[in-house]
Amino acid sequence: MAAGEFDLIATYFTHRYPTRGDVDTGVGDDGAVLQVPANSELVVVTDTLVEGVHFDHYTPARAIGHKAVAVNLSDLAAMGAEPAWISLALTLPTFDDEWLTGFANGLREICDYYQCQLIGGDTTRGPLTITVTAHGFVPTGKALRRSGAKPGDWIYVSGALGDAGLALAGMQQRQKITPDYQRRLNERLFFPAPRVALGQSLRGIASSAIDVSDGLLADLRHILTASQVGARIDVDELPLSLALTESLSEADAFRYALTSGEDFELLFTVPEAQRGVFDTVIAHAAQKPVCIGRVTNDAGAIQLLYAGEPWSFPADAAYGFDHFQQPTAESET
Amino acid sequence: MAAGEFDLIATYFTHRYPTRGDVDTGVGDDGAVLQVPANSELVVVTDTLVEGVHFDHYTPARAIGHKAVAVNLSDLAAMGAEPAWISLALTLPTFDDEWLTGFANGLREICDYYQCQLIGGDTTRGPLTITVTAHGFVPTGKALRRSGAKPGDWIYVSGALGDAGLALAGMQQRQKITPDYQRRLNERLFFPAPRVALGQSLRGIASSAIDVSDGLLADLRHILTASQVGARIDVDELPLSLALTESLSEADAFRYALTSGEDFELLFTVPEAQRGVFDTVIAHAAQKPVCIGRVTNDAGAIQLLYAGEPWSFPADAAYGFDHFQQPTAESET
């Protein structure tokens, strides 16, 4: 082919990308041919970003490229997996060299950092939609799951919550934020850092794990449902950034930290018996996970405490982000 | 979660689906945890279907579900791989129970037939777009590729060409077709049969392979480019359906067979030395591949013959289907 779809992949998505020894055939055939290491299981995750839903005209193309990979690596991290390969399905309304260059740079930079190889994909014409499928490895039997939390386990989160949600609120003029704080918050919304190293270090230590994509309470509920347990959360222990605490009242800060999504921190539980090992593992981590509560045997219930006293959650708050939670005006049936 | 995205997957895409012993964790966690058999390589393929590009309002939802998987299994077949698992990224403009039921049925039926397990995915709100990533296995070193064709190898195609393209032309009123033929042709457009068993039987026999998605000539060119060879095609040997030959002039029949896409037959090359083994392997096949030409050493050149004489291809014909081949009116830059 002299031009078109095939050259688009060759032009933007193969040059200066990392290559790995376990890829026998990558981009350019009907499929990729790959080697999974012995004594390992394969972990596969998929996430889609849609224009107008997950990003908008104000989102830099480089950020979209970064985020399309980051959200998937965050899922791999939540499984304790080591990232290896990604496939990219890219639907584009137009051919736009500047956008494609920015997007490809964002994608390449994060692939490079985590030594992930782009092994194939599909480019089609249509409304801007990006689906990445990421592949990683875990030693057989060592994957982290949502289902292993037990009453008495300690609940941890890997870093500050609410920043991405507040960044979005600021850009949409729903919240007043100083330009300096807006810049810092945007960095978290546009270039989330998947907790890849932490996820792998939690193998054999954490009893359950998930990444915070829909909001702390919504994602905690997934763990509680899968594990058939409850939780007590100390809201005054929630890790919050200066940009967040300086921009909001305390109650609003808790509301963002508890309910806004897209922070891509890891939420996980550690049994009392593993706490010593865990402390040793994270002793030299640049960013230490914070203990925010404990698993209870009151299945499905989340108890919020402030300084040890029950804390009442604002009545109008949304519990996480769900694309299909409510019927909308455009619904046909 | 009481409702929404999570229940949508649970409601439509887990009930009565096949399950496999090599899936440790499927739908319902951050990722799937999977076992690849020893001495096998993993083959990964991805294809996207976009409304208005790959299907339209006249396409039954069940056909879209079938096709989203079939086009991917066809890529696995072209690699000689045995299908195992699929991920589904589904972007939907509205919640439409009737459409979702039809789509999920089509998806389930083909997964069931090939014992493929749905291992995960993502549902988002947005313009109707479906990306499937399919995973399969080949014995290590046995994957079929585009790059192994050698001068003197025989060129085969697995079945009739042009039917899907003609079906589309008929529905779009670009070609006059009797209702009975239209029905038969639609079956090929809407419910293509990936040549999964044939692909696996070609391991160690075929020197190259590809599936015909963009049109015979376009896909043949991929083999010629990857293998640095040329080809001679006997147009009078092209397998054609009765519906096609009865609906078109001979020249138009060849034009559809050579240039229209979406038939998802396998196109492959067999060395002279493997022809005896190949004939034995296909002796009892329900549908026999047809020899349509031979590989030449005239790199990149395709020579078309009719009864052994050069055949001139209509000058206005399009060489396959490429979403980004030409700048369009809506191009921004």
PDB file of C-alpha atoms in Angstrom, chain A residues 74-329:
ATOM      1  CA  SER A  74      -3.221   1.269  36.391  1.00  0.00           C
ATOM      2  CA  ASP A  75      -5.523  -1.754  35.969  1.00  0.00           C
ATOM      3  CA  LEU A  76      -2.461  -3.979  35.526  1.00  0.00           C
ATOM      4  CA  ALA A  77      -0.955  -2.434  38.681  1.00  0.00           C
ATOM      5  CA  ALA A  78      -4.161  -3.237  40.599  1.00  0.00           C
ATOM      6  CA  MET A  79      -3.674  -6.884  39.569  1.00  0.00           C
ATOM      7  CA  GLY A  80      -0.007  -6.845  40.633  1.00  0.00           C
ATOM      8  CA  ALA A  81       1.074  -7.379  37.032  1.00  0.00           C
ATOM      9  CA  GLU A  82       4.218  -6.277  35.217  1.00  0.00           C
ATOM     10  CA  PRO A  83       3.271  -4.467  31.960  1.00  0.00           C
ATOM     11  CA  ALA A  84       4.533  -5.914  28.672  1.00  0.00           C
ATOM     12  CA  TRP A  85       2.495  -5.109  25.550  1.00  0.00           C
ATOM     13  CA  ILE A  86      -0.322  -2.868  24.360  1.00  0.00           C
ATOM     14  CA  SER A  87      -2.680  -2.922  21.354  1.00  0.00           C
ATOM     15  CA  LEU A  88      -4.201   0.335  20.139  1.00  0.00           C
ATOM     16  CA  ALA A  89      -7.575   0.716  18.423  1.00  0.00           C
ATOM     17  CA  LEU A  90      -7.767   4.315  17.236  1.00  0.00           C
ATOM     18  CA  THR A  91     -10.875   5.779  15.605  1.00  0.00           C
ATOM     19  CA  LEU A  92     -10.241   9.232  14.131  1.00  0.00           C
ATOM     20  CA  PRO A  93     -12.647  11.704  12.535  1.00  0.00           C
ATOM     21  CA  THR A  94      -9.949  13.338  10.407  1.00  0.00           C
ATOM     22  CA  PHE A  95      -6.307  13.037   9.526  1.00  0.00           C
ATOM     23  CA  ASP A  96      -4.624  15.708  11.661  1.00  0.00           C
ATOM     24  CA  ASP A  97      -0.835  15.535  11.685  1.00  0.00           C
ATOM     25  CA  GLU A  98      -0.390  17.846  14.683  1.00  0.00           C
ATOM     26  CA  TRP A  99      -2.877  15.897  16.811  1.00  0.00           C
ATOM     27  CA  LEU A 100      -1.466  12.520  15.766  1.00  0.00           C
ATOM     28  CA  THR A 101       2.090  13.646  16.516  1.00  0.00           C
ATOM     29  CA  GLY A 102       1.105  14.829  20.005  1.00  0.00           C
ATOM     30  CA  PHE A 103      -0.955  11.715  20.693  1.00  0.00           C
ATOM     31  CA  ALA A 104       1.797   9.381  19.471  1.00  0.00           C
ATOM     32  CA  ASN A 105       4.400  11.217  21.579  1.00  0.00           C
ATOM     33  CA  GLY A 106       2.303  10.842  24.739  1.00  0.00           C
ATOM     34  CA  LEU A 107       1.755   7.174  23.983  1.00  0.00           C
ATOM     35  CA  ARG A 108       5.411   6.551  23.207  1.00  0.00           C
ATOM     36  CA  GLU A 109       6.726   8.332  26.316  1.00  0.00           C
ATOM     37  CA  ILE A 110       4.730   6.207  28.742  1.00  0.00           C
ATOM     38  CA  CYS A 111       5.398   3.003  26.768  1.00  0.00           C
ATOM     39  CA  ASP A 112       9.073   3.873  26.872  1.00  0.00           C
ATOM     40  CA  TYR A 113       9.055   4.519  30.602  1.00  0.00           C
ATOM     41  CA  TYR A 114       7.426   1.185  31.399  1.00  0.00           C
ATOM     42  CA  GLN A 115       9.151  -0.712  28.542  1.00  0.00           C
ATOM     43  CA  CYS A 116       5.823  -1.643  27.004  1.00  0.00           C
ATOM     44  CA  GLN A 117       5.790  -2.524  23.313  1.00  0.00           C
ATOM     45  CA  LEU A 118       2.990  -1.507  20.950  1.00  0.00           C
ATOM     46  CA  ILE A 119       2.241  -4.852  19.278  1.00  0.00           C
ATOM     47  CA  GLY A 120      -0.584  -3.917  16.919  1.00  0.00           C
ATOM     48  CA  GLY A 121      -3.974  -2.370  16.569  1.00  0.00           C
ATOM     49  CA  ASP A 122      -6.471  -0.955  14.157  1.00  0.00           C
ATOM     50  CA  THR A 123      -7.058   2.547  12.814  1.00  0.00           C
ATOM     51  CA  THR A 124     -10.503   3.434  11.519  1.00  0.00           C
ATOM     52  CA  ARG A 125     -12.382   6.561  10.545  1.00  0.00           C
ATOM     53  CA  GLY A 126     -15.149   7.710  12.878  1.00  0.00           C
ATOM     54  CA  PRO A 127     -15.832   9.674  16.082  1.00  0.00           C
ATOM     55  CA  LEU A 128     -12.650  10.042  18.194  1.00  0.00           C
ATOM     56  CA  THR A 129     -12.414   6.909  20.350  1.00  0.00           C
ATOM     57  CA  ILE A 130      -9.341   5.174  21.725  1.00  0.00           C
ATOM     58  CA  THR A 131      -9.320   1.634  23.083  1.00  0.00           C
ATOM     59  CA  VAL A 132      -6.126   0.212  24.523  1.00  0.00           C
ATOM     60  CA  THR A 133      -5.752  -3.415  25.567  1.00  0.00           C
ATOM     61  CA  ALA A 134      -2.729  -3.938  27.802  1.00  0.00           C
ATOM     62  CA  HIS A 135      -1.031  -7.232  28.612  1.00  0.00           C
ATOM     63  CA  GLY A 136       1.150  -8.027  31.594  1.00  0.00           C
ATOM     64  CA  PHE A 137       2.505 -10.934  33.604  1.00  0.00           C
ATOM     65  CA  VAL A 138       2.187 -12.169  37.175  1.00  0.00           C
ATOM     66  CA  PRO A 139       3.896 -15.191  38.726  1.00  0.00           C
ATOM     67  CA  THR A 140       1.310 -17.998  38.599  1.00  0.00           C
ATOM     68  CA  GLY A 141      -1.185 -17.681  41.460  1.00  0.00           C
ATOM     69  CA  LYS A 142       0.070 -14.272  42.601  1.00  0.00           C
ATOM     70  CA  ALA A 143      -2.439 -11.921  40.931  1.00  0.00           C
ATOM     71  CA  LEU A 144      -4.111  -9.408  43.241  1.00  0.00           C
ATOM     72  CA  ARG A 145      -7.903  -9.496  43.187  1.00  0.00           C
ATOM     73  CA  ARG A 146     -10.838  -7.592  44.632  1.00  0.00           C
ATOM     74  CA  SER A 147     -12.120 -10.568  46.540  1.00  0.00           C
ATOM     75  CA  GLY A 148      -9.611 -11.351  49.299  1.00  0.00           C
ATOM     76  CA  ALA A 149     -10.257  -8.648  51.940  1.00  0.00           C
ATOM     77  CA  LYS A 150     -10.997 -10.017  55.454  1.00  0.00           C
ATOM     78  CA  PRO A 151     -12.384  -8.273  58.559  1.00  0.00           C
ATOM     79  CA  GLY A 152      -9.503  -6.660  60.460  1.00  0.00           C
ATOM     80  CA  ASP A 153      -7.387  -5.974  57.340  1.00  0.00           C
ATOM     81  CA  TRP A 154      -6.042  -2.440  57.091  1.00  0.00           C
ATOM     82  CA  ILE A 155      -7.178  -0.242  54.190  1.00  0.00           C
ATOM     83  CA  TYR A 156      -4.542   1.768  52.312  1.00  0.00           C
ATOM     84  CA  VAL A 157      -4.513   4.221  49.465  1.00  0.00           C
ATOM     85  CA  SER A 158      -1.339   4.972  47.498  1.00  0.00           C
ATOM     86  CA  GLY A 159      -1.633   8.777  47.230  1.00  0.00           C
ATOM     87  CA  ALA A 160      -3.710  11.944  47.253  1.00  0.00           C
ATOM     88  CA  LEU A 161      -7.330  11.686  46.185  1.00  0.00           C
ATOM     89  CA  GLY A 162      -9.688  14.153  44.505  1.00  0.00           C
ATOM     90  CA  ASP A 163      -7.138  16.118  42.472  1.00  0.00           C
ATOM     91  CA  ALA A 164      -8.257  14.918  39.036  1.00  0.00           C
ATOM     92  CA  GLY A 165     -11.910  15.580  39.826  1.00  0.00           C
ATOM     93  CA  LEU A 166     -11.117  19.058  41.121  1.00  0.00           C
ATOM     94  CA  ALA A 167      -9.005  19.800  38.024  1.00  0.00           C
ATOM     95  CA  LEU A 168     -12.005  18.980  35.852  1.00  0.00           C
ATOM     96  CA  ALA A 169     -14.349  21.066  38.033  1.00  0.00           C
ATOM     97  CA  GLY A 170     -11.953  24.002  37.743  1.00  0.00           C
ATOM     98  CA  MET A 171     -11.705  23.792  33.967  1.00  0.00           C
ATOM     99  CA  GLN A 172     -15.467  23.542  33.685  1.00  0.00           C
ATOM    100  CA  GLN A 173     -15.830  26.625  35.940  1.00  0.00           C
ATOM    101  CA  ARG A 174     -17.732  24.602  38.528  1.00  0.00           C
ATOM    102  CA  GLN A 175     -15.072  25.426  41.114  1.00  0.00           C
ATOM    103  CA  LYS A 176     -12.900  28.502  41.530  1.00  0.00           C
ATOM    104  CA  ILE A 177      -9.194  27.613  41.592  1.00  0.00           C
ATOM    105  CA  THR A 178      -6.086  29.794  41.303  1.00  0.00           C
ATOM    106  CA  PRO A 179      -4.153  29.396  38.022  1.00  0.00           C
ATOM    107  CA  ASP A 180      -1.165  27.913  39.861  1.00  0.00           C
ATOM    108  CA  TYR A 181      -3.226  25.241  41.609  1.00  0.00           C
ATOM    109  CA  GLN A 182      -5.164  24.574  38.399  1.00  0.00           C
ATOM    110  CA  ARG A 183      -1.870  23.841  36.624  1.00  0.00           C
ATOM    111  CA  ARG A 184      -0.765  21.421  39.344  1.00  0.00           C
ATOM    112  CA  LEU A 185      -4.160  19.680  39.403  1.00  0.00           C
ATOM    113  CA  ASN A 186      -4.250  19.414  35.597  1.00  0.00           C
ATOM    114  CA  GLU A 187      -0.983  17.497  35.712  1.00  0.00           C
ATOM    115  CA  ARG A 188      -2.773  14.824  37.752  1.00  0.00           C
ATOM    116  CA  LEU A 189      -5.833  14.793  35.467  1.00  0.00           C
ATOM    117  CA  PHE A 190      -3.883  14.790  32.188  1.00  0.00           C
ATOM    118  CA  PHE A 191      -0.832  12.712  33.130  1.00  0.00           C
ATOM    119  CA  PRO A 192      -1.875  10.241  35.833  1.00  0.00           C
ATOM    120  CA  ALA A 193       0.961   8.029  37.087  1.00  0.00           C
ATOM    121  CA  PRO A 194      -0.076   4.374  37.272  1.00  0.00           C
ATOM    122  CA  ARG A 195       1.256   2.741  40.471  1.00  0.00           C
ATOM    123  CA  VAL A 196       2.992  -0.043  38.581  1.00  0.00           C
ATOM    124  CA  ALA A 197       5.943  -0.671  40.920  1.00  0.00           C
ATOM    125  CA  LEU A 198       3.750  -0.541  44.030  1.00  0.00           C
ATOM    126  CA  GLY A 199       1.246  -3.012  42.519  1.00  0.00           C
ATOM    127  CA  GLN A 200       3.978  -5.554  41.892  1.00  0.00           C
ATOM    128  CA  SER A 201       5.431  -5.101  45.383  1.00  0.00           C
ATOM    129  CA  LEU A 202       2.016  -5.886  46.916  1.00  0.00           C
ATOM    130  CA  ARG A 203       1.990  -9.470  45.560  1.00  0.00           C
ATOM    131  CA  GLY A 204       1.787 -11.872  48.485  1.00  0.00           C
ATOM    132  CA  ILE A 205       1.148  -8.961  50.864  1.00  0.00           C
ATOM    133  CA  ALA A 206      -2.144  -7.243  49.964  1.00  0.00           C
ATOM    134  CA  SER A 207      -5.324  -9.288  50.434  1.00  0.00           C
ATOM    135  CA  SER A 208      -7.223  -7.255  47.807  1.00  0.00           C
ATOM    136  CA  ALA A 209      -6.589  -4.332  45.444  1.00  0.00           C
ATOM    137  CA  ILE A 210      -8.309  -2.060  42.928  1.00  0.00           C
ATOM    138  CA  ASP A 211      -7.394   1.199  41.236  1.00  0.00           C
ATOM    139  CA  VAL A 212      -9.406   4.331  42.026  1.00  0.00           C
ATOM    140  CA  SER A 213     -10.939   5.243  38.675  1.00  0.00           C
ATOM    141  CA  ASP A 214     -14.588   5.831  39.635  1.00  0.00           C
ATOM    142  CA  GLY A 215     -14.005   7.396  43.074  1.00  0.00           C
ATOM    143  CA  LEU A 216     -12.802   5.998  46.402  1.00  0.00           C
ATOM    144  CA  LEU A 217     -16.236   4.976  47.724  1.00  0.00           C
ATOM    145  CA  ALA A 218     -17.388   3.483  44.410  1.00  0.00           C
ATOM    146  CA  ASP A 219     -14.195   1.454  44.029  1.00  0.00           C
ATOM    147  CA  LEU A 220     -14.131   0.480  47.714  1.00  0.00           C
ATOM    148  CA  ARG A 221     -17.638  -0.889  47.184  1.00  0.00           C
ATOM    149  CA  HIS A 222     -16.287  -3.209  44.475  1.00  0.00           C
ATOM    150  CA  ILE A 223     -13.837  -4.657  46.995  1.00  0.00           C
ATOM    151  CA  LEU A 224     -16.515  -4.929  49.695  1.00  0.00           C
ATOM    152  CA  THR A 225     -18.959  -6.670  47.333  1.00  0.00           C
ATOM    153  CA  ALA A 226     -16.347  -9.068  45.955  1.00  0.00           C
ATOM    154  CA  SER A 227     -15.000  -9.816  49.463  1.00  0.00           C
ATOM    155  CA  GLN A 228     -18.376  -9.741  51.293  1.00  0.00           C
ATOM    156  CA  VAL A 229     -17.097  -7.424  53.985  1.00  0.00           C
ATOM    157  CA  GLY A 230     -17.628  -3.851  55.198  1.00  0.00           C
ATOM    158  CA  ALA A 231     -15.287  -0.938  55.875  1.00  0.00           C
ATOM    159  CA  ARG A 232     -14.581   1.871  58.288  1.00  0.00           C
ATOM    160  CA  ILE A 233     -12.912   4.916  56.718  1.00  0.00           C
ATOM    161  CA  ASP A 234     -11.271   7.689  58.736  1.00  0.00           C
ATOM    162  CA  VAL A 235     -11.942  10.705  56.533  1.00  0.00           C
ATOM    163  CA  ASP A 236      -9.391  12.765  58.466  1.00  0.00           C
ATOM    164  CA  GLU A 237      -6.710  10.291  57.347  1.00  0.00           C
ATOM    165  CA  LEU A 238      -7.448  10.702  53.619  1.00  0.00           C
ATOM    166  CA  PRO A 239      -4.316  11.949  51.819  1.00  0.00           C
ATOM    167  CA  LEU A 240      -5.095  15.345  50.274  1.00  0.00           C
ATOM    168  CA  SER A 241      -2.932  17.640  48.186  1.00  0.00           C
ATOM    169  CA  LEU A 242      -2.234  21.239  49.159  1.00  0.00           C
ATOM    170  CA  ALA A 243      -3.905  22.361  45.922  1.00  0.00           C
ATOM    171  CA  LEU A 244      -7.073  20.584  47.042  1.00  0.00           C
ATOM    172  CA  THR A 245      -7.144  21.664  50.697  1.00  0.00           C
ATOM    173  CA  GLU A 246      -6.316  25.280  49.804  1.00  0.00           C
ATOM    174  CA  SER A 247      -9.052  25.442  47.149  1.00  0.00           C
ATOM    175  CA  LEU A 248     -11.924  23.885  49.086  1.00  0.00           C
ATOM    176  CA  SER A 249     -13.706  23.827  52.438  1.00  0.00           C
ATOM    177  CA  GLU A 250     -12.884  20.753  54.529  1.00  0.00           C
ATOM    178  CA  ALA A 251     -16.254  19.117  53.788  1.00  0.00           C
ATOM    179  CA  ASP A 252     -15.842  19.704  50.049  1.00  0.00           C
ATOM    180  CA  ALA A 253     -12.284  18.381  50.189  1.00  0.00           C
ATOM    181  CA  PHE A 254     -13.600  15.135  51.721  1.00  0.00           C
ATOM    182  CA  ARG A 255     -16.371  15.030  49.125  1.00  0.00           C
ATOM    183  CA  TYR A 256     -13.874  15.221  46.225  1.00  0.00           C
ATOM    184  CA  ALA A 257     -11.529  12.726  47.875  1.00  0.00           C
ATOM    185  CA  LEU A 258     -14.344  10.249  48.505  1.00  0.00           C
ATOM    186  CA  THR A 259     -16.363  10.528  45.303  1.00  0.00           C
ATOM    187  CA  SER A 260     -14.456  11.992  42.374  1.00  0.00           C
ATOM    188  CA  GLY A 261     -12.679   9.598  40.037  1.00  0.00           C
ATOM    189  CA  GLU A 262      -9.697   9.418  37.698  1.00  0.00           C
ATOM    190  CA  ASP A 263      -6.972   9.694  40.353  1.00  0.00           C
ATOM    191  CA  PHE A 264      -5.659   6.197  39.528  1.00  0.00           C
ATOM    192  CA  GLU A 265      -4.245   5.617  42.986  1.00  0.00           C
ATOM    193  CA  LEU A 266      -4.289   2.057  44.279  1.00  0.00           C
ATOM    194  CA  LEU A 267      -6.740   1.137  47.021  1.00  0.00           C
ATOM    195  CA  PHE A 268      -5.786  -2.078  48.811  1.00  0.00           C
ATOM    196  CA  THR A 269      -6.073  -4.058  52.012  1.00  0.00           C
ATOM    197  CA  VAL A 270      -3.242  -5.503  54.118  1.00  0.00           C
ATOM    198  CA  PRO A 271      -3.816  -8.202  56.780  1.00  0.00           C
ATOM    199  CA  GLU A 272      -2.475  -7.420  60.259  1.00  0.00           C
ATOM    200  CA  ALA A 273      -0.029 -10.353  59.896  1.00  0.00           C
ATOM    201  CA  GLN A 274       1.508  -8.817  56.738  1.00  0.00           C
ATOM    202  CA  ARG A 275       1.848  -5.309  58.093  1.00  0.00           C
ATOM    203  CA  GLY A 276       5.498  -5.692  59.139  1.00  0.00           C
ATOM    204  CA  VAL A 277       6.528  -7.031  55.740  1.00  0.00           C
ATOM    205  CA  PHE A 278       4.522  -4.277  54.096  1.00  0.00           C
ATOM    206  CA  ASP A 279       6.194  -1.538  56.154  1.00  0.00           C
ATOM    207  CA  THR A 280       9.585  -2.910  55.157  1.00  0.00           C
ATOM    208  CA  VAL A 281       8.634  -3.019  51.477  1.00  0.00           C
ATOM    209  CA  ILE A 282       7.445   0.586  51.412  1.00  0.00           C
ATOM    210  CA  ALA A 283      10.152   1.954  53.734  1.00  0.00           C
ATOM    211  CA  HIS A 284      12.131   3.378  50.819  1.00  0.00           C
ATOM    212  CA  ALA A 285       9.204   4.232  48.528  1.00  0.00           C
ATOM    213  CA  ALA A 286       9.251   7.816  47.235  1.00  0.00           C
ATOM    214  CA  GLN A 287       5.552   8.082  47.969  1.00  0.00           C
ATOM    215  CA  LYS A 288       4.216   6.126  50.922  1.00  0.00           C
ATOM    216  CA  PRO A 289       0.731   4.594  50.941  1.00  0.00           C
ATOM    217  CA  VAL A 290      -1.524   5.938  53.688  1.00  0.00           C
ATOM    218  CA  CYS A 291      -3.687   3.841  56.009  1.00  0.00           C
ATOM    219  CA  ILE A 292      -7.231   5.235  55.830  1.00  0.00           C
ATOM    220  CA  GLY A 293      -9.302   2.631  57.662  1.00  0.00           C
ATOM    221  CA  ARG A 294     -10.043  -0.980  58.371  1.00  0.00           C
ATOM    222  CA  VAL A 295     -12.141  -3.814  56.967  1.00  0.00           C
ATOM    223  CA  THR A 296     -15.177  -4.758  59.090  1.00  0.00           C
ATOM    224  CA  ASN A 297     -17.488  -7.766  59.079  1.00  0.00           C
ATOM    225  CA  ASP A 298     -20.578  -5.607  58.430  1.00  0.00           C
ATOM    226  CA  ALA A 299     -20.941  -6.760  54.798  1.00  0.00           C
ATOM    227  CA  GLY A 300     -21.552  -3.945  52.305  1.00  0.00           C
ATOM    228  CA  ALA A 301     -21.554  -1.163  54.926  1.00  0.00           C
ATOM    229  CA  ILE A 302     -19.179   1.790  54.797  1.00  0.00           C
ATOM    230  CA  GLN A 303     -18.804   3.713  58.047  1.00  0.00           C
ATOM    231  CA  LEU A 304     -17.206   7.173  57.808  1.00  0.00           C
ATOM    232  CA  LEU A 305     -15.429   8.554  60.900  1.00  0.00           C
ATOM    233  CA  TYR A 306     -13.864  11.926  61.681  1.00  0.00           C
ATOM    234  CA  ALA A 307     -11.587  11.962  64.746  1.00  0.00           C
ATOM    235  CA  GLY A 308     -13.210   8.684  65.722  1.00  0.00           C
ATOM    236  CA  GLU A 309     -16.776  10.080  65.568  1.00  0.00           C
ATOM    237  CA  PRO A 310     -19.377   9.254  62.870  1.00  0.00           C
ATOM    238  CA  TRP A 311     -19.111  11.710  59.990  1.00  0.00           C
ATOM    239  CA  SER A 312     -22.186  12.558  57.939  1.00  0.00           C
ATOM    240  CA  PHE A 313     -21.617  12.640  54.239  1.00  0.00           C
ATOM    241  CA  PRO A 314     -23.263  15.541  52.338  1.00  0.00           C
ATOM    242  CA  ALA A 315     -26.632  14.253  51.125  1.00  0.00           C
ATOM    243  CA  ASP A 316     -26.322  15.480  47.521  1.00  0.00           C
ATOM    244  CA  ALA A 317     -22.972  13.874  46.724  1.00  0.00           C
ATOM    245  CA  ALA A 318     -22.657  11.497  43.792  1.00  0.00           C
ATOM    246  CA  TYR A 319     -21.213   8.079  44.593  1.00  0.00           C
ATOM    247  CA  GLY A 320     -18.706   7.711  41.794  1.00  0.00           C
ATOM    248  CA  PHE A 321     -18.960   7.863  38.082  1.00  0.00           C
ATOM    249  CA  ASP A 322     -20.997   5.419  36.044  1.00  0.00           C
ATOM    250  CA  HIS A 323     -21.730   5.953  32.364  1.00  0.00           C
ATOM    251  CA  PHE A 324     -24.967   3.995  32.393  1.00  0.00           C
ATOM    252  CA  GLN A 325     -26.246   4.679  35.883  1.00  0.00           C
ATOM    253  CA  GLN A 326     -29.160   6.882  34.868  1.00  0.00           C
ATOM    254  CA  PRO A 327     -31.474   7.011  31.857  1.00  0.00           C
ATOM    255  CA  THR A 328     -30.773  10.156  29.861  1.00  0.00           C
ATOM    256  CA  ALA A 329     -32.781  12.407  27.619  1.00  0.00           C
TER     257      ALA A 329
END
